mmCIF file of C-alpha atoms and ligand atoms in Angstrom:
data_model
loop_
_atom_site.group_PDB
_atom_site.id
_atom_site.type_symbol
_atom_site.label_atom_id
_atom_site.label_comp_id
_atom_site.label_asym_id
_atom_site.label_seq_id
_atom_site.Cartn_x
_atom_site.Cartn_y
_atom_site.Cartn_z
ATOM 1 C CA MET A 1 106.760 66.934 81.604
ATOM 2 C CA LYS A 2 103.811 69.698 80.966
ATOM 3 C CA ILE A 3 101.396 70.564 83.802
ATOM 4 C CA LEU A 4 98.382 72.430 83.767
ATOM 5 C CA VAL A 5 97.784 74.580 86.565
ATOM 6 C CA ILE A 6 94.063 75.415 87.327
ATOM 7 C CA ASN A 7 92.573 78.169 89.753
ATOM 8 C CA ALA A 8 88.549 77.691 89.331
ATOM 9 C CA GLY A 9 86.414 80.401 90.751
ATOM 10 C CA SER A 10 82.528 80.306 90.963
ATOM 11 C CA SER A 11 82.146 81.992 87.559
ATOM 12 C CA SER A 12 85.830 82.139 86.329
ATOM 13 C CA MET A 13 88.590 79.534 85.700
ATOM 14 C CA LYS A 14 92.245 80.630 85.166
ATOM 15 C CA TYR A 15 94.999 78.411 83.829
ATOM 16 C CA GLN A 16 98.675 78.091 83.001
ATOM 17 C CA LEU A 17 100.468 75.428 80.958
ATOM 18 C CA ILE A 18 103.849 75.091 82.573
ATOM 19 C CA ASP A 19 106.654 73.117 80.935
ATOM 20 C CA MET A 20 108.491 71.756 83.793
ATOM 21 C CA THR A 21 111.978 71.370 81.758
ATOM 22 C CA ASP A 22 112.629 75.078 82.406
ATOM 23 C CA GLU A 23 109.457 76.159 84.281
ATOM 24 C CA SER A 24 108.175 78.149 81.454
ATOM 25 C CA VAL A 25 104.605 79.121 80.861
ATOM 26 C CA LEU A 26 103.522 77.939 77.454
ATOM 27 C CA ALA A 27 100.143 79.282 77.754
ATOM 28 C CA LYS A 28 97.848 81.010 80.013
ATOM 29 C CA GLY A 29 94.308 82.318 80.048
ATOM 30 C CA ASN A 30 91.011 82.808 82.000
ATOM 31 C CA CYS A 31 87.531 81.733 81.320
ATOM 32 C CA GLU A 32 85.471 84.584 82.906
ATOM 33 C CA ARG A 33 81.720 84.850 83.577
ATOM 34 C CA ILE A 34 80.893 81.145 83.410
ATOM 35 C CA GLY A 35 77.142 80.571 83.703
ATOM 36 C CA ILE A 36 76.539 84.132 82.853
ATOM 37 C CA ASP A 37 77.343 85.407 79.307
ATOM 38 C CA GLY A 38 80.776 83.978 79.117
ATOM 39 C CA HIS A 39 84.264 85.495 77.894
ATOM 40 C CA PHE A 40 87.540 83.724 77.140
ATOM 41 C CA LYS A 41 91.248 84.759 76.653
ATOM 42 C CA HIS A 42 93.997 82.516 75.989
ATOM 43 C CA SER A 43 97.787 83.648 75.309
ATOM 44 C CA THR A 44 100.755 81.782 74.536
ATOM 45 C CA GLY A 45 104.390 82.372 75.848
ATOM 46 C CA ASP A 46 105.242 83.378 72.335
ATOM 47 C CA GLY A 47 102.764 86.165 72.150
ATOM 48 C CA ARG A 48 99.806 84.887 70.135
ATOM 49 C CA VAL A 49 96.433 85.809 71.922
ATOM 50 C CA PHE A 50 92.986 84.499 71.189
ATOM 51 C CA GLU A 51 90.264 86.270 72.768
ATOM 52 C CA THR A 52 86.323 85.767 72.373
ATOM 53 C CA ASP A 53 82.869 85.978 73.848
ATOM 54 C CA VAL A 54 81.459 82.556 74.224
ATOM 55 C CA THR A 55 78.887 80.984 76.340
ATOM 56 C CA MET A 56 79.934 78.594 78.926
ATOM 57 C CA ASN A 57 77.283 77.140 80.994
ATOM 58 C CA ASN A 58 79.457 75.417 83.511
ATOM 59 C CA HIS A 59 83.052 74.450 84.460
ATOM 60 C CA THR A 60 83.087 71.546 82.015
ATOM 61 C CA GLU A 61 82.291 73.799 79.027
ATOM 62 C CA ALA A 62 84.878 76.047 80.391
ATOM 63 C CA PHE A 63 87.393 73.130 80.322
ATOM 64 C CA ILE A 64 86.585 72.296 76.799
ATOM 65 C CA GLN A 65 87.431 75.780 75.615
ATOM 66 C CA ILE A 66 90.804 75.477 77.332
ATOM 67 C CA LYS A 67 91.359 71.997 75.815
ATOM 68 C CA ASN A 68 90.493 73.326 72.280
ATOM 69 C CA ALA A 69 92.743 76.423 72.588
ATOM 70 C CA LEU A 70 95.620 74.170 73.880
ATOM 71 C CA ILE A 71 95.597 71.971 71.017
ATOM 72 C CA SER A 72 94.303 74.537 68.326
ATOM 73 C CA ASP A 73 96.380 74.899 65.057
ATOM 74 C CA LYS A 74 96.522 78.629 65.181
ATOM 75 C CA TYR A 75 96.985 79.362 69.050
ATOM 76 C CA GLY A 76 97.793 75.750 70.512
ATOM 77 C CA VAL A 77 101.059 74.937 72.454
ATOM 78 C CA ILE A 78 100.788 71.079 72.297
ATOM 79 C CA LYS A 79 99.728 68.654 69.659
ATOM 80 C CA SER A 80 97.440 66.469 71.683
ATOM 81 C CA LEU A 81 96.183 66.381 75.290
ATOM 82 C CA ASP A 82 98.417 63.223 75.877
ATOM 83 C CA GLU A 83 101.290 65.869 76.377
ATOM 84 C CA VAL A 84 99.588 67.097 79.814
ATOM 85 C CA SER A 85 101.131 64.902 82.445
ATOM 86 C CA ALA A 86 99.122 66.166 85.306
ATOM 87 C CA VAL A 87 96.736 69.085 86.492
ATOM 88 C CA GLY A 88 97.140 71.007 89.608
ATOM 89 C CA HIS A 89 94.423 72.679 91.464
ATOM 90 C CA ARG A 90 94.522 75.679 93.628
ATOM 91 C CA ILE A 91 92.012 75.018 96.758
ATOM 92 C CA VAL A 92 91.414 78.053 98.963
ATOM 93 C CA GLN A 93 90.234 75.912 102.148
ATOM 94 C CA GLY A 94 92.039 72.890 103.204
ATOM 95 C CA GLY A 95 90.613 73.358 107.011
ATOM 96 C CA SER A 96 92.576 70.995 109.385
ATOM 97 C CA LEU A 97 92.107 68.146 107.114
ATOM 98 C CA PHE A 98 94.905 69.009 104.526
ATOM 99 C CA SER A 99 98.295 70.310 105.632
ATOM 100 C CA GLU A 100 100.071 69.513 102.447
ATOM 101 C CA SER A 101 99.256 69.082 98.629
ATOM 102 C CA VAL A 102 97.805 65.531 97.769
ATOM 103 C CA ILE A 103 96.499 63.621 94.801
ATOM 104 C CA VAL A 104 92.871 63.696 94.035
ATOM 105 C CA THR A 105 90.818 60.884 94.846
ATOM 106 C CA GLU A 106 87.240 60.397 95.726
ATOM 107 C CA ASP A 107 87.752 60.693 99.467
ATOM 108 C CA VAL A 108 89.835 64.151 98.887
ATOM 109 C CA ILE A 109 87.164 65.350 96.877
ATOM 110 C CA LYS A 110 84.733 64.404 99.838
ATOM 111 C CA GLY A 111 87.100 66.188 102.241
ATOM 112 C CA ILE A 112 87.101 69.328 100.257
ATOM 113 C CA GLU A 113 83.352 69.271 100.039
ATOM 114 C CA SER A 114 82.928 68.638 103.703
ATOM 115 C CA LEU A 115 84.863 72.051 104.024
ATOM 116 C CA ILE A 116 82.286 74.021 101.831
ATOM 117 C CA PRO A 117 80.864 75.461 104.957
ATOM 118 C CA LEU A 118 83.979 77.223 105.807
ATOM 119 C CA ALA A 119 84.632 78.602 102.225
ATOM 120 C CA PRO A 120 81.249 78.565 100.519
ATOM 121 C CA LEU A 121 82.010 80.151 97.165
ATOM 122 C CA HIS A 122 85.503 78.970 96.844
ATOM 123 C CA ASN A 123 85.496 75.423 97.711
ATOM 124 C CA ALA A 124 82.381 74.640 95.831
ATOM 125 C CA ALA A 125 83.802 75.985 92.858
ATOM 126 C CA HIS A 126 86.982 74.177 93.330
ATOM 127 C CA VAL A 127 85.264 70.782 93.381
ATOM 128 C CA GLN A 128 83.544 71.635 89.940
ATOM 129 C CA GLY A 129 86.806 72.510 88.706
ATOM 130 C CA ILE A 130 88.046 69.026 89.634
ATOM 131 C CA ARG A 131 84.989 67.284 88.345
ATOM 132 C CA ALA A 132 85.088 69.166 85.050
ATOM 133 C CA CYS A 133 88.664 68.405 84.623
ATOM 134 C CA LEU A 134 87.917 64.512 85.116
ATOM 135 C CA GLU A 135 85.133 64.806 82.535
ATOM 136 C CA VAL A 136 87.228 66.595 80.022
ATOM 137 C CA PHE A 137 90.660 64.970 80.450
ATOM 138 C CA GLY A 138 89.618 61.390 81.756
ATOM 139 C CA ASP A 139 91.084 59.725 84.763
ATOM 140 C CA LYS A 140 94.529 58.920 83.294
ATOM 141 C CA VAL A 141 95.475 62.430 83.931
ATOM 142 C CA PRO A 142 96.398 62.645 87.654
ATOM 143 C CA GLU A 143 94.909 65.647 89.432
ATOM 144 C CA VAL A 144 96.585 67.237 92.620
ATOM 145 C CA VAL A 145 95.326 69.842 94.853
ATOM 146 C CA VAL A 146 97.327 72.515 96.746
ATOM 147 C CA PHE A 147 95.845 74.490 99.520
ATOM 148 C CA ASP A 148 96.018 78.079 100.323
ATOM 149 C CA THR A 149 95.656 77.066 104.040
ATOM 150 C CA ALA A 150 98.202 74.307 103.965
ATOM 151 C CA PHE A 151 101.646 76.507 104.649
ATOM 152 C CA HIS A 152 99.959 78.233 107.701
ATOM 153 C CA SER A 153 98.953 74.676 109.326
ATOM 154 C CA THR A 154 102.233 74.998 111.735
ATOM 155 C CA MET A 155 100.753 77.883 113.501
ATOM 156 C CA PRO A 156 100.632 77.280 117.299
ATOM 157 C CA GLU A 157 97.209 77.041 118.966
ATOM 158 C CA LYS A 158 97.661 80.487 120.817
ATOM 159 C CA ALA A 159 97.801 82.186 117.451
ATOM 160 C CA PHE A 160 94.901 80.300 115.764
ATOM 161 C CA ILE A 161 92.082 79.656 118.480
ATOM 162 C CA TYR A 162 89.670 82.611 119.063
ATOM 163 C CA PRO A 163 88.681 83.744 122.430
ATOM 164 C CA VAL A 164 84.842 82.873 121.773
ATOM 165 C CA PRO A 165 83.445 79.702 123.847
ATOM 166 C CA TYR A 166 85.687 76.771 122.892
ATOM 167 C CA GLU A 167 82.773 74.516 121.743
ATOM 168 C CA TYR A 168 82.647 76.635 118.543
ATOM 169 C CA TYR A 169 86.150 75.430 117.823
ATOM 170 C CA GLU A 170 84.849 71.731 118.773
ATOM 171 C CA LYS A 171 81.571 72.119 117.007
ATOM 172 C CA TYR A 172 82.192 74.128 113.772
ATOM 173 C CA ALA A 173 86.170 74.231 113.629
ATOM 174 C CA VAL A 174 85.970 77.843 114.031
ATOM 175 C CA ARG A 175 89.675 78.870 114.167
ATOM 176 C CA ARG A 176 92.279 81.044 112.256
ATOM 177 C CA TYR A 177 93.235 79.278 109.307
ATOM 178 C CA GLY A 178 95.075 81.890 107.226
ATOM 179 C CA PHE A 179 95.098 82.249 103.293
ATOM 180 C CA HIS A 180 97.540 83.066 100.635
ATOM 181 C CA GLY A 181 99.735 80.208 102.124
ATOM 182 C CA THR A 182 101.013 79.219 98.582
ATOM 183 C CA SER A 183 102.350 82.919 97.826
ATOM 184 C CA HIS A 184 103.953 83.201 101.504
ATOM 185 C CA ARG A 185 105.619 79.756 100.948
ATOM 186 C CA TYR A 186 106.896 80.795 97.497
ATOM 187 C CA VAL A 187 108.379 84.279 98.392
ATOM 188 C CA SER A 188 109.767 83.116 101.882
ATOM 189 C CA HIS A 189 111.541 80.230 100.245
ATOM 190 C CA ARG A 190 112.660 82.506 97.336
ATOM 191 C CA CYS A 191 113.733 85.245 99.853
ATOM 192 C CA ALA A 192 116.057 82.394 101.766
ATOM 193 C CA GLU A 193 117.426 81.636 98.343
ATOM 194 C CA LEU A 194 118.460 85.114 97.364
ATOM 195 C CA MET A 195 119.757 85.585 101.024
ATOM 196 C CA GLY A 196 121.702 82.569 100.419
ATOM 197 C CA ARG A 197 120.745 81.283 103.975
ATOM 198 C CA ASP A 198 118.475 78.315 105.157
ATOM 199 C CA LEU A 199 114.837 79.678 105.864
ATOM 200 C CA LYS A 200 115.040 77.824 109.057
ATOM 201 C CA ASP A 201 117.513 80.413 110.355
ATOM 202 C CA ILE A 202 115.857 83.669 109.070
ATOM 203 C CA LYS A 203 112.980 85.420 111.142
ATOM 204 C CA MET A 204 110.889 86.593 108.413
ATOM 205 C CA ILE A 205 107.738 88.726 107.650
ATOM 206 C CA THR A 206 106.007 88.354 104.487
ATOM 207 C CA CYS A 207 103.446 90.972 103.316
ATOM 208 C CA HIS A 208 101.126 89.789 100.292
ATOM 209 C CA LEU A 209 99.491 93.025 99.466
ATOM 210 C CA GLY A 210 97.204 92.818 96.647
ATOM 211 C CA ASN A 211 93.310 92.954 96.000
ATOM 212 C CA GLY A 212 93.255 90.675 99.148
ATOM 213 C CA SER A 213 96.097 91.171 101.578
ATOM 214 C CA SER A 214 97.912 89.102 104.176
ATOM 215 C CA ILE A 215 100.894 89.135 106.430
ATOM 216 C CA THR A 216 102.832 86.446 107.867
ATOM 217 C CA ALA A 217 105.169 85.842 110.371
ATOM 218 C CA ILE A 218 107.941 82.849 109.952
ATOM 219 C CA LYS A 219 110.409 81.429 112.270
ATOM 220 C CA ASP A 220 112.467 78.111 112.209
ATOM 221 C CA GLY A 221 110.906 77.947 108.603
ATOM 222 C CA LYS A 222 107.314 77.750 109.974
ATOM 223 C CA VAL A 223 104.522 80.022 109.952
ATOM 224 C CA VAL A 224 103.924 81.200 113.497
ATOM 225 C CA ASP A 225 100.997 83.674 112.823
ATOM 226 C CA THR A 226 99.251 85.191 109.910
ATOM 227 C CA SER A 227 96.529 87.837 109.581
ATOM 228 C CA MET A 228 93.804 86.415 107.852
ATOM 229 C CA GLY A 229 91.585 84.228 109.995
ATOM 230 C CA LEU A 230 88.600 81.885 109.578
ATOM 231 C CA THR A 231 87.984 83.519 106.266
ATOM 232 C CA PRO A 232 90.040 85.809 104.089
ATOM 233 C CA LEU A 233 88.327 89.131 105.562
ATOM 234 C CA ASP A 234 90.663 89.273 108.592
ATOM 235 C CA GLY A 235 93.892 91.452 108.976
ATOM 236 C CA ILE A 236 94.747 94.490 107.313
ATOM 237 C CA MET A 237 92.301 96.576 105.054
ATOM 238 C CA MET A 238 91.852 95.369 101.390
ATOM 239 C CA GLY A 239 90.403 96.577 98.288
ATOM 240 C CA THR A 240 86.856 96.128 99.173
ATOM 241 C CA ARG A 241 87.324 94.127 102.517
ATOM 242 C CA THR A 242 87.237 95.560 106.068
ATOM 243 C CA GLY A 243 90.062 93.535 107.754
ATOM 244 C CA SER A 244 90.022 93.278 111.495
ATOM 245 C CA LEU A 245 87.307 95.073 113.316
ATOM 246 C CA ASP A 246 85.663 95.635 116.635
ATOM 247 C CA PRO A 247 83.003 92.780 116.370
ATOM 248 C CA SER A 248 80.582 95.365 117.774
ATOM 249 C CA VAL A 249 80.876 97.515 114.685
ATOM 250 C CA VAL A 250 78.851 94.619 112.804
ATOM 251 C CA THR A 251 76.357 94.024 115.389
ATOM 252 C CA PHE A 252 75.623 97.829 115.848
ATOM 253 C CA ILE A 253 75.325 98.643 111.855
ATOM 254 C CA ALA A 254 73.466 95.475 111.395
ATOM 255 C CA GLU A 255 70.996 96.594 114.077
ATOM 256 C CA GLN A 256 71.072 100.272 112.962
ATOM 257 C CA GLU A 257 70.622 99.447 109.232
ATOM 258 C CA HIS A 258 68.466 96.322 109.560
ATOM 259 C CA LEU A 259 70.816 94.139 107.781
ATOM 260 C CA THR A 260 70.495 90.619 107.365
ATOM 261 C CA ALA A 261 73.617 88.370 108.061
ATOM 262 C CA GLU A 262 74.147 87.995 104.227
ATOM 263 C CA GLN A 263 73.744 91.814 103.532
ATOM 264 C CA MET A 264 76.317 92.226 106.189
ATOM 265 C CA ASP A 265 78.617 89.697 104.547
ATOM 266 C CA THR A 266 78.242 91.662 101.255
ATOM 267 C CA MET A 267 79.191 94.910 103.086
ATOM 268 C CA LEU A 268 82.208 93.678 104.968
ATOM 269 C CA ASN A 269 83.824 91.728 101.711
ATOM 270 C CA LYS A 270 82.703 93.716 98.934
ATOM 271 C CA LYS A 271 81.613 97.428 99.721
ATOM 272 C CA SER A 272 84.248 98.321 102.436
ATOM 273 C CA GLY A 273 88.157 98.719 102.403
ATOM 274 C CA PHE A 274 89.758 100.893 99.765
ATOM 275 C CA LEU A 275 86.454 101.336 98.134
ATOM 276 C CA GLY A 276 84.413 101.922 101.261
ATOM 277 C CA ILE A 277 86.691 104.580 102.675
ATOM 278 C CA SER A 278 87.647 106.315 99.366
ATOM 279 C CA GLY A 279 84.532 106.048 97.615
ATOM 280 C CA VAL A 280 86.595 106.352 94.572
ATOM 281 C CA SER A 281 87.509 102.734 93.741
ATOM 282 C CA SER A 282 88.824 99.203 95.066
ATOM 283 C CA ASP A 283 92.054 99.620 93.146
ATOM 284 C CA ASP A 284 95.162 101.001 94.745
ATOM 285 C CA ARG A 285 96.334 102.479 91.388
ATOM 286 C CA ASP A 286 93.139 104.517 91.375
ATOM 287 C CA VAL A 287 92.981 105.521 94.947
ATOM 288 C CA THR A 288 96.800 106.607 94.839
ATOM 289 C CA ALA A 289 96.152 108.622 91.795
ATOM 290 C CA ALA A 290 92.773 110.289 93.593
ATOM 291 C CA ALA A 291 95.045 110.918 96.780
ATOM 292 C CA GLU A 292 97.773 112.651 94.676
ATOM 293 C CA ALA A 293 95.069 114.886 93.064
ATOM 294 C CA GLY A 294 93.926 116.005 96.401
ATOM 295 C CA ASN A 295 91.061 113.664 97.388
ATOM 296 C CA ALA A 296 90.795 113.622 101.261
ATOM 297 C CA ARG A 297 89.284 110.304 101.682
ATOM 298 C CA ALA A 298 91.547 108.788 99.025
ATOM 299 C CA LYS A 299 94.479 109.974 101.150
ATOM 300 C CA LEU A 300 92.689 108.583 104.383
ATOM 301 C CA ALA A 301 92.480 105.060 102.718
ATOM 302 C CA ILE A 302 96.154 105.154 101.808
ATOM 303 C CA ASP A 303 97.066 106.347 105.176
ATOM 304 C CA ILE A 304 95.132 103.341 106.867
ATOM 305 C CA LEU A 305 96.595 100.749 104.688
ATOM 306 C CA GLU A 306 100.014 101.885 105.465
ATOM 307 C CA TYR A 307 99.299 101.992 109.143
ATOM 308 C CA ASP A 308 97.834 98.556 108.985
ATOM 309 C CA ILE A 309 100.976 97.079 107.360
ATOM 310 C CA LEU A 310 103.057 98.979 109.474
ATOM 311 C CA LYS A 311 101.077 97.515 112.843
ATOM 312 C CA TYR A 312 101.505 94.008 111.669
ATOM 313 C CA ILE A 313 105.202 94.256 110.919
ATOM 314 C CA GLY A 314 105.784 95.816 114.461
ATOM 315 C CA SER A 315 103.692 93.344 116.243
ATOM 316 C CA TYR A 316 105.134 90.296 114.341
ATOM 317 C CA THR A 317 108.746 91.810 114.895
ATOM 318 C CA ALA A 318 107.696 91.165 118.798
ATOM 319 C CA VAL A 319 106.284 87.811 117.944
ATOM 320 C CA LEU A 320 109.374 86.461 116.225
ATOM 321 C CA GLY A 321 111.537 88.136 118.937
ATOM 322 C CA GLY A 322 113.301 90.340 116.053
ATOM 323 C CA VAL A 323 113.236 90.243 112.236
ATOM 324 C CA ASP A 324 116.023 89.442 109.620
ATOM 325 C CA ALA A 325 114.061 89.964 106.472
ATOM 326 C CA ILE A 326 110.848 91.792 105.333
ATOM 327 C CA VAL A 327 109.287 90.687 101.922
ATOM 328 C CA PHE A 328 106.757 92.557 99.976
ATOM 329 C CA THR A 329 104.684 90.739 96.911
ATOM 330 C CA ALA A 330 101.551 90.752 95.041
ATOM 331 C CA GLY A 331 100.175 93.855 92.888
ATOM 332 C CA ILE A 332 100.676 96.263 95.618
ATOM 333 C CA GLY A 333 103.642 94.876 97.206
ATOM 334 C CA GLU A 334 105.356 94.501 93.937
ATOM 335 C CA ASN A 335 104.479 97.759 92.322
ATOM 336 C CA GLN A 336 103.428 100.467 94.845
ATOM 337 C CA CYS A 337 106.728 101.643 95.907
ATOM 338 C CA SER A 338 105.397 104.754 97.695
ATOM 339 C CA HIS A 339 103.618 102.226 100.348
ATOM 340 C CA ARG A 340 106.863 100.338 100.844
ATOM 341 C CA SER A 341 108.622 103.508 101.221
ATOM 342 C CA SER A 342 106.192 105.224 103.893
ATOM 343 C CA VAL A 343 106.115 101.578 105.866
ATOM 344 C CA CYS A 344 109.940 101.154 105.813
ATOM 345 C CA HIS A 345 111.012 104.743 106.795
ATOM 346 C CA ALA A 346 108.528 104.164 109.896
ATOM 347 C CA LEU A 347 110.710 101.209 110.743
ATOM 348 C CA GLU A 348 113.802 102.918 110.729
ATOM 349 C CA PHE A 349 113.582 103.052 114.715
ATOM 350 C CA MET A 350 114.185 99.133 114.578
ATOM 351 C CA GLY A 351 117.189 99.434 111.917
ATOM 352 C CA VAL A 352 115.375 99.221 108.713
ATOM 353 C CA LYS A 353 116.836 101.274 106.199
ATOM 354 C CA ILE A 354 115.781 101.285 102.674
ATOM 355 C CA ASP A 355 117.727 102.595 99.567
ATOM 356 C CA ASP A 356 115.056 104.868 97.965
ATOM 357 C CA GLU A 357 116.224 104.726 94.371
ATOM 358 C CA LEU A 358 116.290 100.759 94.348
ATOM 359 C CA ASN A 359 112.721 100.751 95.773
ATOM 360 C CA GLU A 360 111.685 102.958 92.977
ATOM 361 C CA LYS A 361 113.143 100.767 90.384
ATOM 362 C CA MET A 362 111.980 97.488 92.198
ATOM 363 C CA ILE A 363 108.317 97.309 90.091
ATOM 364 C CA ARG A 364 106.442 95.567 87.330
ATOM 365 C CA GLY A 365 108.313 92.024 87.873
ATOM 366 C CA ASN A 366 111.362 93.089 89.134
ATOM 367 C CA GLU A 367 112.920 91.163 91.991
ATOM 368 C CA GLY A 368 115.539 92.103 94.478
ATOM 369 C CA LYS A 369 116.784 93.754 97.722
ATOM 370 C CA ILE A 370 115.639 97.201 98.420
ATOM 371 C CA SER A 371 117.414 97.673 101.791
ATOM 372 C CA ALA A 372 120.457 99.643 102.092
ATOM 373 C CA PRO A 373 124.023 97.848 102.731
ATOM 374 C CA ASP A 374 123.917 98.781 106.418
ATOM 375 C CA SER A 375 120.161 98.040 107.046
ATOM 376 C CA LYS A 376 119.791 95.694 110.236
ATOM 377 C CA VAL A 377 116.794 93.977 108.350
ATOM 378 C CA ASP A 378 117.018 92.978 104.556
ATOM 379 C CA VAL A 379 113.974 94.161 102.674
ATOM 380 C CA TYR A 380 112.985 92.490 99.490
ATOM 381 C CA VAL A 381 110.389 92.941 96.671
ATOM 382 C CA ILE A 382 109.683 89.186 95.187
ATOM 383 C CA PRO A 383 107.023 88.761 92.472
ATOM 384 C CA THR A 384 104.775 85.994 93.902
ATOM 385 C CA ASN A 385 104.244 82.808 91.606
ATOM 386 C CA GLU A 386 101.668 80.732 93.043
ATOM 387 C CA GLU A 387 101.078 78.717 89.798
ATOM 388 C CA LEU A 388 104.883 77.596 90.045
ATOM 389 C CA VAL A 389 104.464 76.131 93.349
ATOM 390 C CA ILE A 390 101.224 74.412 92.329
ATOM 391 C CA ALA A 391 103.029 73.011 89.307
ATOM 392 C CA ARG A 392 106.075 71.954 91.368
ATOM 393 C CA ASP A 393 103.733 70.134 94.288
ATOM 394 C CA THR A 394 102.025 68.365 91.466
ATOM 395 C CA MET A 395 105.151 66.927 89.467
ATOM 396 C CA ALA A 396 106.554 65.990 92.798
ATOM 397 C CA LEU A 397 103.372 63.988 93.830
ATOM 398 C CA VAL A 398 102.837 62.465 90.533
ATOM 399 C CA THR A 399 106.566 61.447 89.951
ATOM 400 C CA LYS A 400 107.115 60.096 93.515
HETATM 401 P P1 LIG B 501 96.453 91.395 93.148
HETATM 402 O O1 LIG B 501 95.316 90.911 93.723
HETATM 403 O O2 LIG B 501 97.841 90.991 93.421
HETATM 404 O O3 LIG B 501 96.460 91.124 91.554
HETATM 405 O O4 LIG B 501 96.793 93.112 93.193
HETATM 406 C C1 LIG B 501 95.856 93.861 92.754
HETATM 407 C C2 LIG B 501 96.401 95.339 93.316
HETATM 408 O O5 LIG B 501 97.662 95.785 92.840
HETATM 409 C C3 LIG B 501 95.311 96.581 92.882
HETATM 410 O O6 LIG B 501 94.843 97.259 93.906
HETATM 411 C C4 LIG B 501 96.402 97.141 91.783
HETATM 412 O O7 LIG B 501 96.084 98.727 91.964
HETATM 413 C C5 LIG B 501 97.684 97.113 92.470
HETATM 414 N N1 LIG B 501 98.907 97.452 91.568
HETATM 415 C C6 LIG B 501 99.309 98.463 91.519
HETATM 416 N N2 LIG B 501 100.082 98.565 90.386
HETATM 417 C C7 LIG B 501 100.103 97.430 89.731
HETATM 418 C C8 LIG B 501 100.712 96.869 88.515
HETATM 419 N N3 LIG B 501 101.585 97.528 87.890
HETATM 420 N N4 LIG B 501 99.969 95.714 88.046
HETATM 421 C C9 LIG B 501 98.927 95.181 88.831
HETATM 422 N N5 LIG B 501 98.453 95.601 89.955
HETATM 423 C C10 LIG B 501 99.040 96.780 90.643
#
C-alpha cells in the first residue's frame, strides 16, 4: 500500500509518498510560494531530483504538479495515480473536537473549518489542501487527517486551563492545546521501544527543538503537560518566537510603540526569539557560529535557549515525580550537541550523566542513547518522523 502524506501551509505544500510494505519514502518534495511566483522541488528515494520555477495559483495547481511528478516518465515513482491508496494530511489545530486521527468527511472538514479562529493561517490552508486533493485525486481515494494537538488531549484541566476568567474558556475555547503532538508521539513510542519497556511504565520528557520548539511531559503513556499553549507561541524561546512572557510586556510595548494587535502578533511570532535577541539569524547554526566568533548577543540567545530547556525539564521532572528518560528531537535536538551537553551537564544534580563522545556522534540522523551506563536517567536522541506517523494512522484507518 502506498500512502501520500501532505503538509499544506498557506503558501507551501510538502509531500511524501510512502510505501507501507517497508515504510520507505518513494518520493518527497515541496511546492513553495503558492499564489506568489511558485517553486517546485521533487526528489525520489533513488536520488533523482526535479526542480523548477512554476506558477501555482492555488493548492489545486500545486497538487497537479505533485501528481505529474509522481507519475512522470523521468522522475516518477508510480505508473498511475491508482497506486495511491490513501492520502494523510497533517492538521495543526484539532481543538477539543478531535482527539484522534479520522477519515475525512464533509462534517470533518466543517469541524476543521470551525477551528480556523484558533489557527487562522494553518487550518485554513489545511482545508484548502484537503479540497485540492479531492479535486485532483477524486473521492475514491480516502483522505485521513492527523492532528498536531491530538496527542496532548489527555492533559488534565489543571494543565490546560489558563487563569483568566473562566468565561473565555467557555465562550472561545481559550486553553492550552499544545502542538508537535505527532512528533512527541513518535519519539516517545520509539524511545520506549529502544528501552525495551512499555511507554506506560516510563516517566518521560520529550524535547522537540527546531525552528518551533516544545517540551512535553509524559506519564502512564499520556501527556500530562506541554509547553506550547493556545497557539505555538508559548513555551521555550524559538527561532523567531518569544515563548512565554510576562503578558504585561505585550501591553507595555504595544502602548509605547503604538502597535496594533496584528503588528504585535508579528513582533511576537516573527521578530523575536533567536532572531530578536541575536540580531543575527533565526537559525541555530548561524547563531551558534556567531556566538563562537565572539558575538555577545548571539551567545546570550544560546544561553537563554539552554536555560529555558533546563527550566522546563526541571519543572516537568517535578510534575512527573521523577524522570526515567529524556528525548531530544527535531533540527536542533537532533544536531546541536552543544546544547544537549550544556543542558544535561546542568542536570547532573538529579543523576543525569551523558557520555560526551556519544553525544557528539549523535547528529545528522543518528539515533540512540547518549547517557552513560551509570546515568540515573536515560537520555536519547531520536530523529522525529511525523510523516511516518501520519502514514501509519492513515493506513490503520483505511484498512479498518
Ligand atoms: P526544524 O524546525 O526541526 O527543521 O529545525 C530547524 C533548526 O535546526 C534550525 O535552527 C537549524 O539551525 C537547526 N539545525 C542545526 N543543525 C541542523 C542540521 N544539521 N540540519 C537541520 N537543521 C539543523
